[in-house]
């Protein structure tokens, strides 16, 4: 099993201020590993960054630390994002101020009024509950540093204190160039890097932390009591669009949630529901039935970029999407976690 993040890694206070618009979306990759990256590795990382820069137009710079490490079996990569606690109402206001598309307008219109969210959630004893008590998990969200930047909040990250850290396997066979196609038995690094960057940009779910902490209460600094998830923030901007029925914001582990920007009336794509207690994949992913960049699996021998659902998700959480014309491909598998979002290549899925 790969690492997940616990709450402790996540919460920090943020100082908010509007960032001045300047240039286009820019990525700065910094090697934080002990071994220098090869020119091929650096070029592939930059290609992944350039891809996102071609799709998202927010004039911000995202700093990403990168290293190649020994990860868990079958794990291609992991990502851990700097997360900030923000009031739900503030996030809603930021999303509203950042509207640029019809999809944004629809997404913002679907957000609940008031200072605290009401949703279905999984309690500390695993039971389901409609949670509308206005406690910390209702009133606050965890928002990645990069996502905050997309929303116009100034975040003082640097190359030395990056928005997120990406760790890629030094043991698995990557193909670093798309020229000539991806050889069988190798994973396209650019696809994997685009996926991990997607997590850093804010494609994460707090459901993963709940899923993990159900089995590791003490490691998460929790008591194991039924109400253990009430008094701190867990959920993310993307979780605002996680529904299982019209009007049913569903942040439970497991179930059949889907991505929706109209309050659950329409399902754009299914979500995965939890590594331990869900569908076997981290909830910070789309489901497995369609090919998307943010699905949890990736097969060897293929390469692809974001699909419409991926770009719509970025749009909904506050990124400004230029124009999207995605292409189809085949299967893949990747993992994510909150705070630590892992991207793994599991050969088992799809063989
Ligand atoms: Zn992932």
Tab-separated table of C-alpha atoms and ligand atoms in Angstrom:
chain	number	residue	atom	x	y	z
A	1	UNK	CA	0.000	0.000	0.000
A	2	UNK	CA	1.246	3.347	-0.689
A	3	UNK	CA	1.388	6.229	1.606
A	4	UNK	CA	-1.597	8.286	2.282
A	5	UNK	CA	-1.561	11.354	4.066
A	6	UNK	CA	-2.684	12.027	7.407
A	7	UNK	CA	-4.134	15.220	8.563
A	8	UNK	CA	-0.988	16.242	10.256
A	9	UNK	CA	0.707	16.734	6.930
A	10	UNK	CA	-1.949	18.984	5.714
A	11	UNK	CA	-3.289	21.828	7.677
A	12	UNK	CA	-1.583	25.157	7.721
A	13	UNK	CA	-2.876	28.630	8.058
A	14	UNK	CA	-2.818	30.717	4.974
A	15	UNK	CA	-2.488	34.388	4.506
A	16	UNK	CA	-4.696	35.460	1.707
A	17	UNK	CA	-4.308	38.342	-0.619
A	18	UNK	CA	-5.062	38.850	-4.246
A	19	UNK	CA	-2.247	37.959	-6.565
A	20	UNK	CA	-1.544	40.259	-9.446
A	21	UNK	CA	-2.160	38.834	-12.879
A	22	UNK	CA	0.969	38.695	-14.918
A	23	UNK	CA	1.942	35.896	-17.245
A	24	UNK	CA	0.580	32.494	-18.112
A	25	UNK	CA	0.533	29.395	-15.996
A	26	UNK	CA	4.121	28.448	-15.344
A	27	UNK	CA	5.755	25.489	-13.631
A	28	UNK	CA	9.099	25.444	-11.883
A	29	UNK	CA	10.448	21.954	-11.246
A	30	UNK	CA	13.181	21.506	-8.694
A	31	UNK	CA	15.029	18.272	-8.145
A	32	UNK	CA	14.933	17.487	-4.451
A	33	UNK	CA	16.428	14.014	-4.789
A	34	UNK	CA	19.982	12.993	-4.123
A	35	UNK	CA	20.567	11.965	-7.727
A	36	UNK	CA	20.622	14.502	-10.536
A	37	UNK	CA	17.802	14.074	-13.021
A	38	UNK	CA	18.681	13.182	-16.558
A	39	UNK	CA	18.043	15.583	-19.410
A	40	UNK	CA	15.341	13.190	-20.598
A	41	UNK	CA	13.607	13.239	-17.242
A	42	UNK	CA	13.717	16.994	-17.028
A	43	UNK	CA	12.420	17.382	-20.572
A	44	UNK	CA	9.543	15.010	-19.884
A	45	UNK	CA	8.597	16.884	-16.721
A	46	UNK	CA	8.636	20.139	-18.591
A	47	UNK	CA	6.504	18.604	-21.344
A	48	UNK	CA	3.921	17.645	-18.737
A	49	UNK	CA	3.997	21.147	-17.319
A	50	UNK	CA	3.734	22.646	-20.786
A	51	UNK	CA	0.687	20.510	-21.426
A	52	UNK	CA	-1.136	21.944	-18.426
A	53	UNK	CA	0.035	25.427	-19.376
A	54	UNK	CA	-1.593	24.939	-22.766
A	55	UNK	CA	-4.918	24.022	-21.145
A	56	UNK	CA	-5.090	26.363	-18.164
A	57	UNK	CA	-4.538	30.073	-18.475
A	58	UNK	CA	-4.258	31.282	-14.870
A	59	UNK	CA	-1.258	33.612	-14.605
A	60	UNK	CA	0.441	31.896	-11.702
A	61	UNK	CA	3.670	30.042	-11.059
A	62	UNK	CA	3.491	26.592	-9.473
A	63	UNK	CA	6.594	25.268	-7.757
A	64	UNK	CA	6.972	21.498	-7.759
A	65	UNK	CA	9.697	19.573	-5.983
A	66	UNK	CA	10.549	16.341	-7.769
A	67	UNK	CA	12.508	13.275	-6.782
A	68	UNK	CA	12.955	9.713	-7.944
A	69	UNK	CA	12.652	7.262	-5.099
A	70	UNK	CA	11.943	3.662	-4.248
A	71	UNK	CA	8.197	3.574	-3.842
A	72	UNK	CA	5.834	0.762	-2.995
A	73	UNK	CA	5.322	-2.198	-5.234
A	74	UNK	CA	3.701	-1.112	-8.462
A	75	UNK	CA	3.715	2.513	-7.433
A	76	UNK	CA	4.719	4.868	-10.220
A	77	UNK	CA	4.598	8.031	-8.245
A	78	UNK	CA	3.186	9.988	-5.370
A	79	UNK	CA	2.310	13.579	-4.834
A	80	UNK	CA	1.964	15.537	-1.646
A	81	UNK	CA	0.466	18.979	-1.761
A	82	UNK	CA	0.716	21.851	0.615
A	83	UNK	CA	-2.819	22.245	1.935
A	84	UNK	CA	-4.428	25.208	3.599
A	85	UNK	CA	-7.472	25.456	5.787
A	86	UNK	CA	-10.035	27.823	4.329
A	87	UNK	CA	-13.566	28.684	5.327
A	88	UNK	CA	-16.088	27.096	2.996
A	89	UNK	CA	-17.861	30.407	2.526
A	90	UNK	CA	-14.592	32.060	1.526
A	91	UNK	CA	-13.890	29.352	-1.042
A	92	UNK	CA	-17.379	29.774	-2.445
A	93	UNK	CA	-16.814	33.515	-2.765
A	94	UNK	CA	-13.458	32.962	-4.450
A	95	UNK	CA	-15.014	30.499	-6.905
A	96	UNK	CA	-17.766	32.972	-7.675
A	97	UNK	CA	-15.298	35.784	-8.283
A	98	UNK	CA	-13.256	33.509	-10.551
A	99	UNK	CA	-16.072	32.472	-12.894
A	100	UNK	CA	-15.015	32.538	-16.534
A	101	UNK	CA	-17.135	29.892	-18.254
A	102	UNK	CA	-20.698	28.680	-18.397
A	103	UNK	CA	-19.529	25.606	-16.530
A	104	UNK	CA	-18.139	27.823	-13.779
A	105	UNK	CA	-21.429	29.636	-13.519
A	106	UNK	CA	-23.301	26.363	-13.231
A	107	UNK	CA	-20.829	24.986	-10.699
A	108	UNK	CA	-20.977	28.056	-8.470
A	109	UNK	CA	-24.773	28.110	-8.650
A	110	UNK	CA	-24.786	24.552	-7.311
A	111	UNK	CA	-22.877	25.455	-4.140
A	112	UNK	CA	-24.748	25.451	-0.852
A	113	UNK	CA	-25.529	28.777	0.776
A	114	UNK	CA	-24.425	29.657	4.273
A	115	UNK	CA	-21.203	29.193	6.192
A	116	UNK	CA	-21.264	25.424	6.604
A	117	UNK	CA	-21.876	22.529	4.278
A	118	UNK	CA	-24.376	19.754	4.813
A	119	UNK	CA	-23.402	16.392	3.416
A	120	UNK	CA	-23.478	12.660	3.904
A	121	UNK	CA	-20.288	11.415	5.485
A	122	UNK	CA	-18.670	8.404	7.082
A	123	UNK	CA	-18.313	8.597	10.842
A	124	UNK	CA	-15.418	7.410	12.968
A	125	UNK	CA	-17.102	4.089	13.562
A	126	UNK	CA	-17.774	3.610	9.873
A	127	UNK	CA	-21.454	4.429	10.034
A	128	UNK	CA	-23.149	6.827	7.642
A	129	UNK	CA	-24.619	10.083	8.762
A	130	UNK	CA	-26.187	13.200	7.316
A	131	UNK	CA	-23.862	15.788	8.796
A	132	UNK	CA	-25.319	19.269	9.051
A	133	UNK	CA	-24.132	20.265	12.522
A	134	UNK	CA	-21.937	23.125	11.351
A	135	UNK	CA	-18.765	21.829	12.994
A	136	UNK	CA	-15.256	22.223	11.629
A	137	UNK	CA	-15.592	19.554	8.972
A	138	UNK	CA	-18.675	21.351	7.654
A	139	UNK	CA	-17.382	24.901	7.817
A	140	UNK	CA	-13.826	24.456	6.563
A	141	UNK	CA	-12.065	22.977	3.571
A	142	UNK	CA	-8.507	21.960	2.778
A	143	UNK	CA	-7.341	23.641	-0.403
A	144	UNK	CA	-4.062	22.925	-2.152
A	145	UNK	CA	-1.627	25.787	-2.547
A	146	UNK	CA	-1.857	25.617	-6.318
A	147	UNK	CA	-5.662	25.588	-6.201
A	148	UNK	CA	-5.571	28.695	-4.033
A	149	UNK	CA	-3.372	30.412	-6.582
A	150	UNK	CA	-5.924	29.574	-9.273
A	151	UNK	CA	-8.502	31.286	-7.102
A	152	UNK	CA	-6.437	34.442	-6.955
A	153	UNK	CA	-5.035	33.961	-3.478
A	154	UNK	CA	-1.424	34.873	-2.999
A	155	UNK	CA	0.534	31.937	-1.604
A	156	UNK	CA	4.177	32.383	-0.769
A	157	UNK	CA	5.607	29.172	-2.115
A	158	UNK	CA	9.096	28.983	-3.605
A	159	UNK	CA	11.377	26.467	-5.274
A	160	UNK	CA	12.617	25.570	-1.791
A	161	UNK	CA	9.137	25.532	-0.259
A	162	UNK	CA	7.059	24.248	-3.176
A	163	UNK	CA	3.334	23.965	-3.753
A	164	UNK	CA	3.660	20.201	-3.972
A	165	UNK	CA	6.217	17.473	-4.150
A	166	UNK	CA	6.119	14.740	-6.772
A	167	UNK	CA	7.953	11.499	-6.229
A	168	UNK	CA	8.398	9.058	-9.078
A	169	UNK	CA	9.555	5.476	-8.956
A	170	UNK	CA	13.197	4.927	-9.712
A	171	UNK	CA	12.546	1.209	-10.045
A	172	UNK	CA	9.849	1.011	-12.711
A	173	UNK	CA	10.468	1.366	-16.423
A	174	UNK	CA	9.357	4.737	-17.748
A	175	UNK	CA	9.382	5.865	-21.327
A	176	UNK	CA	10.379	9.530	-21.282
A	177	UNK	CA	9.632	10.424	-24.871
A	178	UNK	CA	6.440	10.076	-26.856
A	179	UNK	CA	8.308	10.058	-30.119
A	180	UNK	CA	7.656	6.745	-31.790
A	181	UNK	CA	5.079	5.739	-29.195
A	182	UNK	CA	5.341	4.108	-25.797
A	183	UNK	CA	7.007	0.701	-25.811
A	184	UNK	CA	5.046	-2.181	-24.344
A	185	UNK	CA	6.044	-2.845	-20.761
A	186	UNK	CA	6.879	0.800	-20.140
A	187	UNK	CA	4.756	3.581	-18.713
A	188	UNK	CA	4.675	6.930	-20.413
A	189	UNK	CA	6.275	9.317	-17.959
A	190	UNK	CA	4.610	12.399	-19.386
A	191	UNK	CA	1.164	10.895	-18.813
A	192	UNK	CA	2.097	9.950	-15.267
A	193	UNK	CA	3.553	13.392	-14.586
A	194	UNK	CA	0.452	15.097	-15.993
A	195	UNK	CA	-1.643	12.984	-13.657
A	196	UNK	CA	0.451	13.853	-10.608
A	197	UNK	CA	0.441	17.517	-11.488
A	198	UNK	CA	-3.345	17.212	-11.707
A	199	UNK	CA	-3.389	16.215	-8.052
A	200	UNK	CA	-1.145	19.124	-7.157
A	201	UNK	CA	-3.509	21.478	-8.976
A	202	UNK	CA	-6.275	20.370	-6.634
A	203	UNK	CA	-7.728	17.116	-7.892
A	204	UNK	CA	-7.904	15.462	-4.472
A	205	UNK	CA	-10.579	14.279	-2.087
A	206	UNK	CA	-10.718	14.328	1.679
A	207	UNK	CA	-12.543	11.028	1.470
A	208	UNK	CA	-9.115	9.398	1.199
A	209	UNK	CA	-8.091	10.718	4.588
A	210	UNK	CA	-11.304	9.468	6.144
A	211	UNK	CA	-10.814	6.094	4.491
A	212	UNK	CA	-7.282	5.851	5.841
A	213	UNK	CA	-7.972	7.186	9.316
A	214	UNK	CA	-10.834	4.752	9.852
A	215	UNK	CA	-8.134	2.138	10.285
A	216	UNK	CA	-5.387	4.342	11.738
A	217	UNK	CA	-7.135	6.528	14.256
A	218	UNK	CA	-4.180	6.931	16.583
A	219	UNK	CA	-1.799	7.549	13.696
A	220	UNK	CA	-4.148	10.296	12.554
A	221	UNK	CA	-4.248	11.754	16.048
A	222	UNK	CA	-7.853	10.649	16.495
A	223	UNK	CA	-9.760	8.796	19.177
A	224	UNK	CA	-11.709	6.308	17.117
A	225	UNK	CA	-14.958	7.730	18.450
A	226	UNK	CA	-17.909	8.083	16.123
A	227	UNK	CA	-17.506	11.849	16.043
A	228	UNK	CA	-13.751	11.842	15.526
A	229	UNK	CA	-13.927	13.491	12.121
A	230	UNK	CA	-16.068	16.405	13.229
A	231	UNK	CA	-13.596	18.825	14.690
A	232	UNK	CA	-11.134	19.361	11.897
A	233	UNK	CA	-11.215	20.032	8.177
A	234	UNK	CA	-10.996	17.155	5.707
A	235	UNK	CA	-12.707	17.974	2.453
A	236	UNK	CA	-11.459	19.778	-0.615
A	237	UNK	CA	-12.686	22.088	-3.331
A	238	UNK	CA	-13.266	19.109	-5.602
A	239	UNK	CA	-15.405	17.505	-2.903
A	240	UNK	CA	-17.939	20.286	-3.412
A	241	UNK	CA	-18.883	18.509	-6.628
A	242	UNK	CA	-19.172	14.952	-5.312
A	243	UNK	CA	-22.758	13.729	-5.486
A	244	UNK	CA	-24.556	10.400	-5.410
A	245	UNK	CA	-28.034	11.688	-6.267
A	246	UNK	CA	-29.599	15.033	-7.129
A	247	UNK	CA	-29.164	17.271	-4.113
A	248	UNK	CA	-27.133	14.664	-2.238
A	249	UNK	CA	-23.599	15.891	-1.578
A	250	UNK	CA	-21.954	12.591	-0.717
A	251	UNK	CA	-18.550	12.565	0.992
A	252	UNK	CA	-18.814	9.043	2.320
A	253	UNK	CA	-16.217	6.374	1.797
A	254	UNK	CA	-17.599	3.892	-0.681
A	255	UNK	CA	-20.931	4.231	-2.434
A	256	UNK	CA	-21.402	5.473	-5.973
A	257	UNK	CA	-20.420	9.136	-6.072
A	258	UNK	CA	-19.971	11.070	-9.265
A	259	UNK	CA	-18.639	14.403	-10.405
A	260	UNK	CA	-21.432	16.893	-10.982
A	261	UNK	CA	-21.485	20.648	-11.475
A	262	UNK	CA	-25.257	21.027	-11.249
A	263	UNK	CA	-25.987	19.749	-7.791
A	264	UNK	CA	-26.066	16.118	-8.751
A	265	UNK	CA	-28.647	16.421	-11.496
A	266	UNK	CA	-26.122	15.288	-14.103
A	267	UNK	CA	-23.233	12.882	-13.666
A	268	UNK	CA	-20.130	13.835	-15.617
A	269	UNK	CA	-17.914	10.972	-14.464
A	270	UNK	CA	-17.840	8.544	-11.569
A	271	UNK	CA	-15.395	8.967	-8.697
A	272	UNK	CA	-13.348	6.238	-7.093
A	273	UNK	CA	-14.394	5.690	-3.501
A	274	UNK	CA	-11.486	4.634	-1.321
A	275	UNK	CA	-8.500	2.357	-1.268
A	276	UNK	CA	-9.365	0.509	1.958
A	277	UNK	CA	-13.142	0.705	2.256
A	278	UNK	CA	-14.252	1.768	-1.192
A	279	UNK	CA	-13.698	0.439	-4.683
A	280	UNK	CA	-10.036	-0.290	-3.971
A	281	UNK	CA	-8.794	2.951	-5.464
A	282	UNK	CA	-8.082	6.245	-3.816
A	283	UNK	CA	-11.085	8.543	-3.837
A	284	UNK	CA	-8.965	11.363	-5.252
A	285	UNK	CA	-9.599	9.866	-8.677
A	286	UNK	CA	-12.317	9.379	-11.172
A	287	UNK	CA	-13.677	5.874	-11.532
A	288	UNK	CA	-12.288	3.129	-13.707
A	289	UNK	CA	-14.982	2.700	-16.315
A	290	UNK	CA	-13.762	5.419	-18.664
A	291	UNK	CA	-10.373	6.631	-19.724
A	292	UNK	CA	-9.530	9.872	-17.987
A	293	UNK	CA	-6.225	11.366	-16.955
A	294	UNK	CA	-7.349	11.329	-13.327
A	295	UNK	CA	-8.507	7.750	-13.219
A	296	UNK	CA	-6.648	5.546	-10.755
A	297	UNK	CA	-4.967	3.188	-13.148
A	298	UNK	CA	-2.648	3.389	-16.070
A	299	UNK	CA	-1.498	0.671	-18.356
A	300	UNK	CA	1.904	0.311	-19.898
A	301	UNK	CA	2.406	1.075	-23.542
A	302	UNK	CA	0.028	4.003	-23.870
A	303	UNK	CA	0.117	7.765	-23.555
A	304	UNK	CA	-2.632	10.347	-23.344
A	305	UNK	CA	-3.571	13.683	-21.832
A	306	UNK	CA	-6.592	15.132	-20.054
A	307	UNK	CA	-10.083	14.185	-21.157
A	308	UNK	CA	-13.067	16.584	-21.050
A	309	UNK	CA	-14.042	15.392	-17.571
A	310	UNK	CA	-10.542	16.143	-16.256
A	311	UNK	CA	-10.591	19.648	-17.651
A	312	UNK	CA	-14.105	20.281	-16.418
A	313	UNK	CA	-13.011	19.302	-12.920
A	314	UNK	CA	-10.127	21.768	-13.081
A	315	UNK	CA	-12.546	24.383	-14.368
A	316	UNK	CA	-14.977	23.749	-11.517
A	317	UNK	CA	-12.359	24.050	-8.766
A	318	UNK	CA	-11.182	27.396	-10.047
A	319	UNK	CA	-8.767	26.958	-12.912
A	320	UNK	CA	-9.374	28.911	-16.078
A	321	UNK	CA	-9.620	26.413	-18.890
A	322	UNK	CA	-8.561	27.649	-22.283
A	323	UNK	CA	-10.049	25.291	-24.814
A	324	UNK	CA	-10.094	21.565	-24.612
A	325	UNK	CA	-9.971	19.033	-27.341
A	326	UNK	CA	-8.944	15.805	-25.651
A	327	UNK	CA	-8.205	12.567	-27.322
A	328	UNK	CA	-9.159	9.023	-26.509
A	329	UNK	CA	-6.699	6.336	-25.507
A	330	UNK	CA	-6.831	3.156	-23.499
A	331	UNK	CA	-6.507	2.130	-19.892
A	332	UNK	CA	-4.428	3.335	-17.021
A	333	UNK	CA	-4.152	3.273	-13.273
A	334	UNK	CA	-2.968	5.899	-10.862
A	335	UNK	CA	-3.339	6.655	-7.199
A	336	UNK	CA	-3.812	9.679	-5.068
A	337	UNK	CA	-4.193	10.627	-1.462
A	338	UNK	CA	-4.925	13.814	0.298
A	339	UNK	CA	-1.812	15.702	1.163
A	340	UNK	CA	0.058	12.791	-0.238
A	341	UNK	CA	-1.340	11.954	-3.539
A	342	UNK	CA	0.181	8.916	-4.995
A	343	UNK	CA	0.230	8.005	-8.525
A	344	UNK	CA	0.838	4.413	-9.005
A	345	UNK	CA	1.036	2.154	-11.844
A	346	UNK	CA	-0.728	-0.959	-10.984
A	347	UNK	CA	-0.131	-3.525	-13.539
A	348	UNK	CA	-2.759	-5.704	-12.077
A	349	UNK	CA	-5.674	-3.770	-13.388
A	350	UNK	CA	-6.051	-4.266	-16.935
A	351	UNK	CA	-3.189	-6.412	-17.152
B	1	LIG	ZN1	-3.437	9.720	-8.802
